[in-house]
Every structure is written in C-alpha cells, then in structure tokens.
GROMACS .gro file of C-alpha atoms in nm:
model
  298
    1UNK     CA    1   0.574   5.492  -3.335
    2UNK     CA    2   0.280   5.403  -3.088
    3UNK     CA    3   0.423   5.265  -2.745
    4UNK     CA    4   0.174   4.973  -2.733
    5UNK     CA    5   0.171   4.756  -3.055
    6UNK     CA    6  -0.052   4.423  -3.083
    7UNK     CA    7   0.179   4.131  -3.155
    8UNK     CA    8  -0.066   3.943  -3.284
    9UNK     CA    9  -0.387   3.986  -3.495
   10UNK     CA   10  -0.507   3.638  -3.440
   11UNK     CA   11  -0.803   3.551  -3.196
   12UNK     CA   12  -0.686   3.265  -2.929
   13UNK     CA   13  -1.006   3.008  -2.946
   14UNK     CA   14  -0.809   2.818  -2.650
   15UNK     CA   15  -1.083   2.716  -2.402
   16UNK     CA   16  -0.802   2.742  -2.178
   17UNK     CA   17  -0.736   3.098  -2.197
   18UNK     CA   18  -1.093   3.215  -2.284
   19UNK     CA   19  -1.353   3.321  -2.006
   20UNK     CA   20  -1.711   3.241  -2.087
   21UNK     CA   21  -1.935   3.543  -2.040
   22UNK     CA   22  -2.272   3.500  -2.236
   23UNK     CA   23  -2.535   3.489  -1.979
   24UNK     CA   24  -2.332   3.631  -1.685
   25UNK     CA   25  -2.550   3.938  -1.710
   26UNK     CA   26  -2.904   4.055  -1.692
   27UNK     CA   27  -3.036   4.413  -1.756
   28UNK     CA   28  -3.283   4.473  -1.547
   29UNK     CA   29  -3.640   4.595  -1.735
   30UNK     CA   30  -3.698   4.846  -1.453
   31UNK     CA   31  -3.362   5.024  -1.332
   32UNK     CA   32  -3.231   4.971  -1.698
   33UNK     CA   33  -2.852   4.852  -1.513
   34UNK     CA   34  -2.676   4.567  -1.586
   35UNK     CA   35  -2.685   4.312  -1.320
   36UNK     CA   36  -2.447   4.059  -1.260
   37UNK     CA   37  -2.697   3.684  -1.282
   38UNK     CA   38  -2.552   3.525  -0.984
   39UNK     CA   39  -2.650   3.806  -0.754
   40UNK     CA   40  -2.987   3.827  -0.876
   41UNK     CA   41  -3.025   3.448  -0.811
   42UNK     CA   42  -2.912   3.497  -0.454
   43UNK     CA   43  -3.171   3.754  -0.416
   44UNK     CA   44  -3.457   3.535  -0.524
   45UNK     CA   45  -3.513   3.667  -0.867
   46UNK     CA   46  -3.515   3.990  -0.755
   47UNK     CA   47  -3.269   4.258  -0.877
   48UNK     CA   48  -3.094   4.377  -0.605
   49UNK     CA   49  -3.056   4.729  -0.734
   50UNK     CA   50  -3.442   4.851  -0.765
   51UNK     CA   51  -3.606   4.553  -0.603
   52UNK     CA   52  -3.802   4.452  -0.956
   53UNK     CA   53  -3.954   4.118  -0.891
   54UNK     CA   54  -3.860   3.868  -1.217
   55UNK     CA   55  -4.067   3.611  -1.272
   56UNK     CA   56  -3.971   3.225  -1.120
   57UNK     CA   57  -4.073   2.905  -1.146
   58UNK     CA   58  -4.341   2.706  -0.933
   59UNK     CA   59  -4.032   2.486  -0.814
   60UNK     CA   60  -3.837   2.747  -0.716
   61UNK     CA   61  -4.127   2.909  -0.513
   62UNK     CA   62  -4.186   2.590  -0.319
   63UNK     CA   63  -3.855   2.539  -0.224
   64UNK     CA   64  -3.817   2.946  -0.112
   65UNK     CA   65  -4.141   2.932   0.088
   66UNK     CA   66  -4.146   2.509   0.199
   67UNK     CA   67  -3.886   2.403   0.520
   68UNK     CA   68  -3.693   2.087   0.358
   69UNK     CA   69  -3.893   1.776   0.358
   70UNK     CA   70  -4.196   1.888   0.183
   71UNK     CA   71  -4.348   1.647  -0.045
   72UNK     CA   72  -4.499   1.738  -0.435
   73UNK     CA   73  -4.816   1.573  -0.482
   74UNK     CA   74  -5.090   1.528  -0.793
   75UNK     CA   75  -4.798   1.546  -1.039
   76UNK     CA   76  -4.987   1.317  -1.269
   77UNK     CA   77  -5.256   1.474  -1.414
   78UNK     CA   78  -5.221   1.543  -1.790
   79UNK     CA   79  -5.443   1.755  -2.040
   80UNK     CA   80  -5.632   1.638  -2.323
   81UNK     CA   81  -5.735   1.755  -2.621
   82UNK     CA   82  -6.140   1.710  -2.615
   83UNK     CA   83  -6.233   1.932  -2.889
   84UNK     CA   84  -5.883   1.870  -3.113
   85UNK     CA   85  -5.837   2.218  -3.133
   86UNK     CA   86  -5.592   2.383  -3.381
   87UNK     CA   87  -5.481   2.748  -3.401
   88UNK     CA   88  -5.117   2.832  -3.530
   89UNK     CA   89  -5.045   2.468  -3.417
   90UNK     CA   90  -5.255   2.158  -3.270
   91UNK     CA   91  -5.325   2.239  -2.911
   92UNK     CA   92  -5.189   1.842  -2.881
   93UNK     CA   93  -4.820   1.980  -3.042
   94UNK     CA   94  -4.831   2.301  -2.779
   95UNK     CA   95  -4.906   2.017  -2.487
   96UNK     CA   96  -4.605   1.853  -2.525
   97UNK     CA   97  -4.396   2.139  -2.650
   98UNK     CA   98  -4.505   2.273  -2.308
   99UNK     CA   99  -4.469   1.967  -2.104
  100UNK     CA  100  -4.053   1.898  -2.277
  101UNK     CA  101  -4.017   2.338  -2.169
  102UNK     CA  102  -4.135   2.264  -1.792
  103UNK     CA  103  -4.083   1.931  -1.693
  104UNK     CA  104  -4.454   1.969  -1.572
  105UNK     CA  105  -4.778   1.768  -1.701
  106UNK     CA  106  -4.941   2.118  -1.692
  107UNK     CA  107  -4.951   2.419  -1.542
  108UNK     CA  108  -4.981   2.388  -1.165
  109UNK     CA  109  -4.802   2.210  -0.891
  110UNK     CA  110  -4.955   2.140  -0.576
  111UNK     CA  111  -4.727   2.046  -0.247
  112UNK     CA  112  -4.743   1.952   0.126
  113UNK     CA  113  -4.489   2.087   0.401
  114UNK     CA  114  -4.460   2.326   0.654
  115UNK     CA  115  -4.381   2.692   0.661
  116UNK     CA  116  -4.178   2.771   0.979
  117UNK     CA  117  -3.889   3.023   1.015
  118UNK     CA  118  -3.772   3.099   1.340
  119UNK     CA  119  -3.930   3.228   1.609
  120UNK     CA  120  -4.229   3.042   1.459
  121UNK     CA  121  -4.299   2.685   1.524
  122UNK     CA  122  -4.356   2.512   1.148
  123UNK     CA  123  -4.723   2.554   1.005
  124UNK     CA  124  -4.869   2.272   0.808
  125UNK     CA  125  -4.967   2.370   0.467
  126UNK     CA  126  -5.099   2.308   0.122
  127UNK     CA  127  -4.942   2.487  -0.133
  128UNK     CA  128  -5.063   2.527  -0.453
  129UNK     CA  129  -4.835   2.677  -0.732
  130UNK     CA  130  -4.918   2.808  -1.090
  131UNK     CA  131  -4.638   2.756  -1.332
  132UNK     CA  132  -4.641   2.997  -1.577
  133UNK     CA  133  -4.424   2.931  -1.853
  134UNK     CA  134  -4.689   2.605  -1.912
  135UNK     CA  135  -4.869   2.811  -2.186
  136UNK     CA  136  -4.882   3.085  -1.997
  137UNK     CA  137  -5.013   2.951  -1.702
  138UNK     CA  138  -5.344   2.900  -1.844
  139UNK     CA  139  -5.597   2.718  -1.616
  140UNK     CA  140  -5.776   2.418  -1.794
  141UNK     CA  141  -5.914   2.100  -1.658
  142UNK     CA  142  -5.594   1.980  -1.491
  143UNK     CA  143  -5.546   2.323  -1.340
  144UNK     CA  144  -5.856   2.329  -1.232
  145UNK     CA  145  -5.886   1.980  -1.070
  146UNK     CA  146  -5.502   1.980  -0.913
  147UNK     CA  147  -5.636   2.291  -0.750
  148UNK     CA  148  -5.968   2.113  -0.631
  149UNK     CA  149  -5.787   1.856  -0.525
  150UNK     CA  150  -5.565   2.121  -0.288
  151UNK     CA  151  -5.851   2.213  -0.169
  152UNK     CA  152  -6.048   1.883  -0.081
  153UNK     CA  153  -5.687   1.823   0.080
  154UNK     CA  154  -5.718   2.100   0.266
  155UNK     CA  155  -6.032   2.037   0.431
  156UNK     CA  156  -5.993   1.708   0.512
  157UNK     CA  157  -5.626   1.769   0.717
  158UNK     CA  158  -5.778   2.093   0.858
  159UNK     CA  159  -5.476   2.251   0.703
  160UNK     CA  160  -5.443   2.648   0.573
  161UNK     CA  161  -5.440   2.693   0.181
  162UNK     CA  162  -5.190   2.898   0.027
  163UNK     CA  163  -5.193   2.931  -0.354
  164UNK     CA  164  -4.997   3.164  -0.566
  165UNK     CA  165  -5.133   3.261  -0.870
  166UNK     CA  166  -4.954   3.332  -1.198
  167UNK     CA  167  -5.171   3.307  -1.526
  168UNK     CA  168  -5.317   3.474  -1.878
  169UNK     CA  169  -5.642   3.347  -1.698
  170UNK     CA  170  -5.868   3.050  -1.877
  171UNK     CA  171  -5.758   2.805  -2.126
  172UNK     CA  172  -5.937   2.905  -2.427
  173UNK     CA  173  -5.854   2.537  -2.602
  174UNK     CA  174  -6.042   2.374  -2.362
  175UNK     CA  175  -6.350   2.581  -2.389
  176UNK     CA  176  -6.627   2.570  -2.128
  177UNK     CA  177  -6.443   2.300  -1.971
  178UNK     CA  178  -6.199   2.550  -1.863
  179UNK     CA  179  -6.469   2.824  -1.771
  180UNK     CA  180  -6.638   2.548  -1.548
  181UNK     CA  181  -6.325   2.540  -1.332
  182UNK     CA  182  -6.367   2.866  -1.242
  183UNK     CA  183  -6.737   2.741  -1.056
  184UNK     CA  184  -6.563   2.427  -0.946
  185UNK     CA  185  -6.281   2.611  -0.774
  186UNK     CA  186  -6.490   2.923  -0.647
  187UNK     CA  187  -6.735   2.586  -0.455
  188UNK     CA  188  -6.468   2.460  -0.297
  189UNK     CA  189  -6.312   2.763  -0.180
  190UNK     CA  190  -6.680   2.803   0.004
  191UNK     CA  191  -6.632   2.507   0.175
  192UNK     CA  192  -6.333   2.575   0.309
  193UNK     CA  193  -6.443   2.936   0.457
  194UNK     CA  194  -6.750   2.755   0.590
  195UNK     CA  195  -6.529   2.494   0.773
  196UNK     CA  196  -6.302   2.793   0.876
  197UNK     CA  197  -5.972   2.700   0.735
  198UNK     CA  198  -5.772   2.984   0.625
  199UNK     CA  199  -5.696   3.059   0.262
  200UNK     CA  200  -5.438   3.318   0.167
  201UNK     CA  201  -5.447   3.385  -0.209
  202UNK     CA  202  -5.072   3.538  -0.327
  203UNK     CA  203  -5.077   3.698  -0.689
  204UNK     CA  204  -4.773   3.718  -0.894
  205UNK     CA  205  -4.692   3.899  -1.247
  206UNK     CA  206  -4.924   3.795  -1.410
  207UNK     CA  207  -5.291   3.751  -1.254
  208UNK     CA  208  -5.569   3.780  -1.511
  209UNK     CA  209  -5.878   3.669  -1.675
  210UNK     CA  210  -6.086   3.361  -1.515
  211UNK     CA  211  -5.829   3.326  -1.242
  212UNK     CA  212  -5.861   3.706  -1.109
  213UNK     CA  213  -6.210   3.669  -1.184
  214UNK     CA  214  -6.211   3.326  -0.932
  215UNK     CA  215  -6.004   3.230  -0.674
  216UNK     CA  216  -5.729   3.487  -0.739
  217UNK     CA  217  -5.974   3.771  -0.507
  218UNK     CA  218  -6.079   3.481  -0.291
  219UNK     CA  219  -5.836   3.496  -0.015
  220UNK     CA  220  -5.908   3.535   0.376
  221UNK     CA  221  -5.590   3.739   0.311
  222UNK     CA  222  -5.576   3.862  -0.070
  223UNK     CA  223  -5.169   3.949  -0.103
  224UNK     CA  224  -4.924   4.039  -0.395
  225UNK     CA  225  -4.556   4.088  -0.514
  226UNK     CA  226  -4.497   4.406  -0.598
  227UNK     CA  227  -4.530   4.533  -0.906
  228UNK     CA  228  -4.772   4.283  -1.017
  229UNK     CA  229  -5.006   4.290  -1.334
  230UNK     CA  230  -5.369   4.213  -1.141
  231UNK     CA  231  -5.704   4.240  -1.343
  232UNK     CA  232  -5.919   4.053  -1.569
  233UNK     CA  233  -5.920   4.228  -1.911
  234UNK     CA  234  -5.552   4.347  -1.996
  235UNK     CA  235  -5.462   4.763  -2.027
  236UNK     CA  236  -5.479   4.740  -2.352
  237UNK     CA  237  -5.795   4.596  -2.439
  238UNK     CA  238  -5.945   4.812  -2.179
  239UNK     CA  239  -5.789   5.089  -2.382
  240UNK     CA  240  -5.927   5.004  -2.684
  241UNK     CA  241  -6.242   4.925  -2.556
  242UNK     CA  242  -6.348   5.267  -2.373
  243UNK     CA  243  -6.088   5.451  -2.600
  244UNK     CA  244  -5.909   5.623  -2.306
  245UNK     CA  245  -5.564   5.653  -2.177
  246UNK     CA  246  -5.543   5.443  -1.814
  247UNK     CA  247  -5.417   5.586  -1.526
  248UNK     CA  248  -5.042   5.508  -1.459
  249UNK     CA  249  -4.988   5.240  -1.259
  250UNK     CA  250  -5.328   5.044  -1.327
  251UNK     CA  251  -5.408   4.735  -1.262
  252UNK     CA  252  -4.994   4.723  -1.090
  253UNK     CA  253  -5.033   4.574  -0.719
  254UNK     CA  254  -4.938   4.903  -0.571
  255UNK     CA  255  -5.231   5.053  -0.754
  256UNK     CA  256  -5.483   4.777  -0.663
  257UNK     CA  257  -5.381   4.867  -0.295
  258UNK     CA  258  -5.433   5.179  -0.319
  259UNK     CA  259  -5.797   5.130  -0.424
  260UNK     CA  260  -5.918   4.830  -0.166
  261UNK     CA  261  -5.854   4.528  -0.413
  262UNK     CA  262  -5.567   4.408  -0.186
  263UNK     CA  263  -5.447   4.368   0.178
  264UNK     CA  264  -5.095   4.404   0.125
  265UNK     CA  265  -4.825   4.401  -0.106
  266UNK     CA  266  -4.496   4.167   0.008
  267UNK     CA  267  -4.176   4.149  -0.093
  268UNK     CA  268  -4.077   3.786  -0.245
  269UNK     CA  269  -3.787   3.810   0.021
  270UNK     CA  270  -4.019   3.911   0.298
  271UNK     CA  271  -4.299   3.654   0.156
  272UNK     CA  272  -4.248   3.309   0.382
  273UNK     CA  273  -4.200   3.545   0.708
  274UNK     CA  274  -4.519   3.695   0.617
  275UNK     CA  275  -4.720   3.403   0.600
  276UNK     CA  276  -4.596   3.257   0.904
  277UNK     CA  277  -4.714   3.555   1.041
  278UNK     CA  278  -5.058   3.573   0.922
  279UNK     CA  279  -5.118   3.197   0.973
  280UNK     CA  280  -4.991   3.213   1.311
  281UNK     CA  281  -5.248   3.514   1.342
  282UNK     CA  282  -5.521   3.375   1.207
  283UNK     CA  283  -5.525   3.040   1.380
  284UNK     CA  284  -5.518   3.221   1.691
  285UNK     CA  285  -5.167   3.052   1.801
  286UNK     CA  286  -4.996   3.178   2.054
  287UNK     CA  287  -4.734   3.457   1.897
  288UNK     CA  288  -4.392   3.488   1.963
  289UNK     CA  289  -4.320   3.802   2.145
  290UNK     CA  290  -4.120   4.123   2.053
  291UNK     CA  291  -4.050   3.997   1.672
  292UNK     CA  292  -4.388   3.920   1.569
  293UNK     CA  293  -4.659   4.181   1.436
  294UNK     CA  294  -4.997   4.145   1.321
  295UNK     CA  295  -4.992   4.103   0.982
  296UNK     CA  296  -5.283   4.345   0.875
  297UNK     CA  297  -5.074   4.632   0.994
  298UNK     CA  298  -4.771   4.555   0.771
   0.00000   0.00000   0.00000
C-alpha cells in the first residue's frame, strides 16, 4: 500500500478555498520565461527579465511620462465614414467596435502638462499620443487633425512637441483624405522648426507606412524604444518584392541606429528622464550639475 492515498476524488469548486490564477502570468515573446503580470506592470510593460518592451496604451504613456495635473484635450473628434466603405465589415461597424475596445473616439490622444523629474524644474509640453489598439493605430482625418491641432497648440504657447508614434501607417478607409494628413502634418511641423520650437518625435512598436513616411522622421530629436518595428513597407512585403532574405534585425530600432535613421534608442523606464534632458538641452536652460548629460551623447 502507497503511503499517500487521496481521500477524495471530488474537485472543491468552493470560491473559498480556490485561488484564481488565469492571467497571473505572461510568457514573455522574447526570453520565452514565464513572468509573473504584476511585476511586469511595475516595470512599465517591460519584462523585467530581458528588458522586451510590450506594447501600452496612450493613457498609460501619459500618465508614465506627464507630472500629475496634466490635462487631456481634443477628446472629441470622431471619424466618419465619407466614402461608406465596406471590406470584411462596414468601416462604420469597425468605428464603433473600436471606439467600445478603447474608450477613445479614435486613435490619438493629445495632452497638456509638464515633464519634470527631479533635479529638473517641470517643462511645459504638448504631448501627442497614438493609441494603437484603435484599428491599429491607423492615422485618418481625426488623427491627422488632433495632431494639427497639437501642433497649432504648440506654436501658439511656444511650448516643445513631443509625440509618440505607434501605427500600421495611413487609414486606407478614408482614402486620400488620410494621405492628405500626411501634407497637413509634415506643414505644420515646418512651422514649428521655423518658429524654433523643439519637436522630439518617439517611435514605438509599431512605426510604419504614411506615419514613418511623415512626421514619424521629423523630429529635432528622432528617438525609439528598443526593439521597435520602424519603416514604411513591412519585412515581408519587402521580401516578396525584391525576393531576398533581409538582414537580421531590419527595420528593429537598434538596426535603424546603426545605419543613421535614429539619434538614440531609450529605454521606456529611462524615457521621461531623457526628455527632460534633451528639452532642458535644447532650450538652452540652465542644467543641473553633476546628474545631467547632454543628451546626444547617451
């Protein structure tokens, strides 16, 4: 006879004496380990094993980079439909199945605050955020006029422009009223380097099409998480196109570096640091000694 024996065969379905454990865990993509959720949310979204960046919210990306007090603003744009366009579904139907996902009339947030961790005194910004689980952060006519409208913001307060980028690039529903964004944007953007307000440009997993191809590379500072997809066509269209294996790495922020396309790849953690930095830098503020460092040799 066995020295252990179970009693009883029965499950126990007491909530009581039952620990919920579905969705404690994540496996990371990169390292492959299993990571315990909580710890990963501490970290920002990043696993704390390997350093793999997942991807977040525009929300959560305000309130990691913004001091307390910041204020959201041009949350009430919404998206038509002006050519009633219908794939698998009405582009109407994916609107609102988009807008009930997010909590978001579309794709982008845009905010006003300051960025100021100690030893720096706070920065006045505007921040504009892409949100890309808003069909896939595609940039249409809202996009497109929320980020104008950053912009325009921007010039008139004197204010630097930050805005993180995460999108599949142009809103094909909307047709050339999405591809005349990318003009609209790329203008204003002019303006504001002519009136010498800083724009840094941050590019997240994933930056491609129209918005690569526009105000993505438009930055005074051009900047990335690491790890980032960056291009305009994706690998594999590129593959199939000149029917050659890519490089490893391409289009990756660490690759892009590597070849010129970007000033410097920054840890999400290390992110709101960094830009204190480089504003502080290049509004040619006073730094604070011994802790602060140009940002261009980071």
């Amino acid at each position: 006879m066995t020295w252990f024996k179970r009693e009883d065969n029965e499950i126990v379905n007491d909530p009581e004496k039952t620990v919920r454990t579905e969705g404690l865990w994540v496996r990371c993509p990169s390292c492959k380990q299993i990571v315990f959720k909580a710890d990963i949310e501490a970290n920002q979204q990043v696993c704390p094993k390997c350093g793999y960046h997942f991807r977040i919210d525009a929300r959560s990306r305000i309130e990691n980079l913004l001091e307390p007090g910041y204020q959201l603003v041009d949350l009430e744009l919404r998206s038509t439909d002006p050519l009633k366009f219908t794939d698998l579904k009405p582009y109407s139907k994916r609107l609102l199945e988009a807008q009930r996902k997010t909590g978001l009339n579309d794709a982008i947030v845009n905010a006003i605050g300051h960025i100021g961790p100690a030893p720096f005194a706070p920065i006045p910004v505007v921040l504009s955020v892409m949100e890309y689980a808003f069909i896939g952060g595609s940039m249409g006519a809202v996009v497109g006029e929320t980020i104008a409208r950053a912009v325009d913001r921007s010039l008139a307060t004197g204010h630097p422009l930050i805005i993180i980028a995460a999108s599949g690039g142009a809103r094909m529903m909307e047709g050339i009223v999405s591809l005349m964004q990318l003009a609209k944007i790329s203008a204003g953007l002019g303006r504001l380097d002519d009136a010498g307000i800083p724009y840094i440009s941050v590019m997240t997993d994933p930056t491609t099409g129209g918005v690569t191809a526009s105000f993505a590379m438009l930055g005074d500072l051009n900047i990335a998480e690491p790890g980032a997809l960056i291009g305009f066509a994706g690998p594999r269209v590129i593959e199939q196109t000149i029917r050659q294996k890519l490089p490893e790495g391409f289009q990756r922020s660490e690759f892009l570096l590597e070849h010129g396309f970007l000033d410097a790849i920054v840890p999400r953690k290390e992110l709101k640091l960094y830009l204190a930095q480089a504003l502080t830098w290049m509004s040619n503020k006073t730094e604070p000694t011994e802790t602060s460092t140009n940002p261009g040799n980071q």
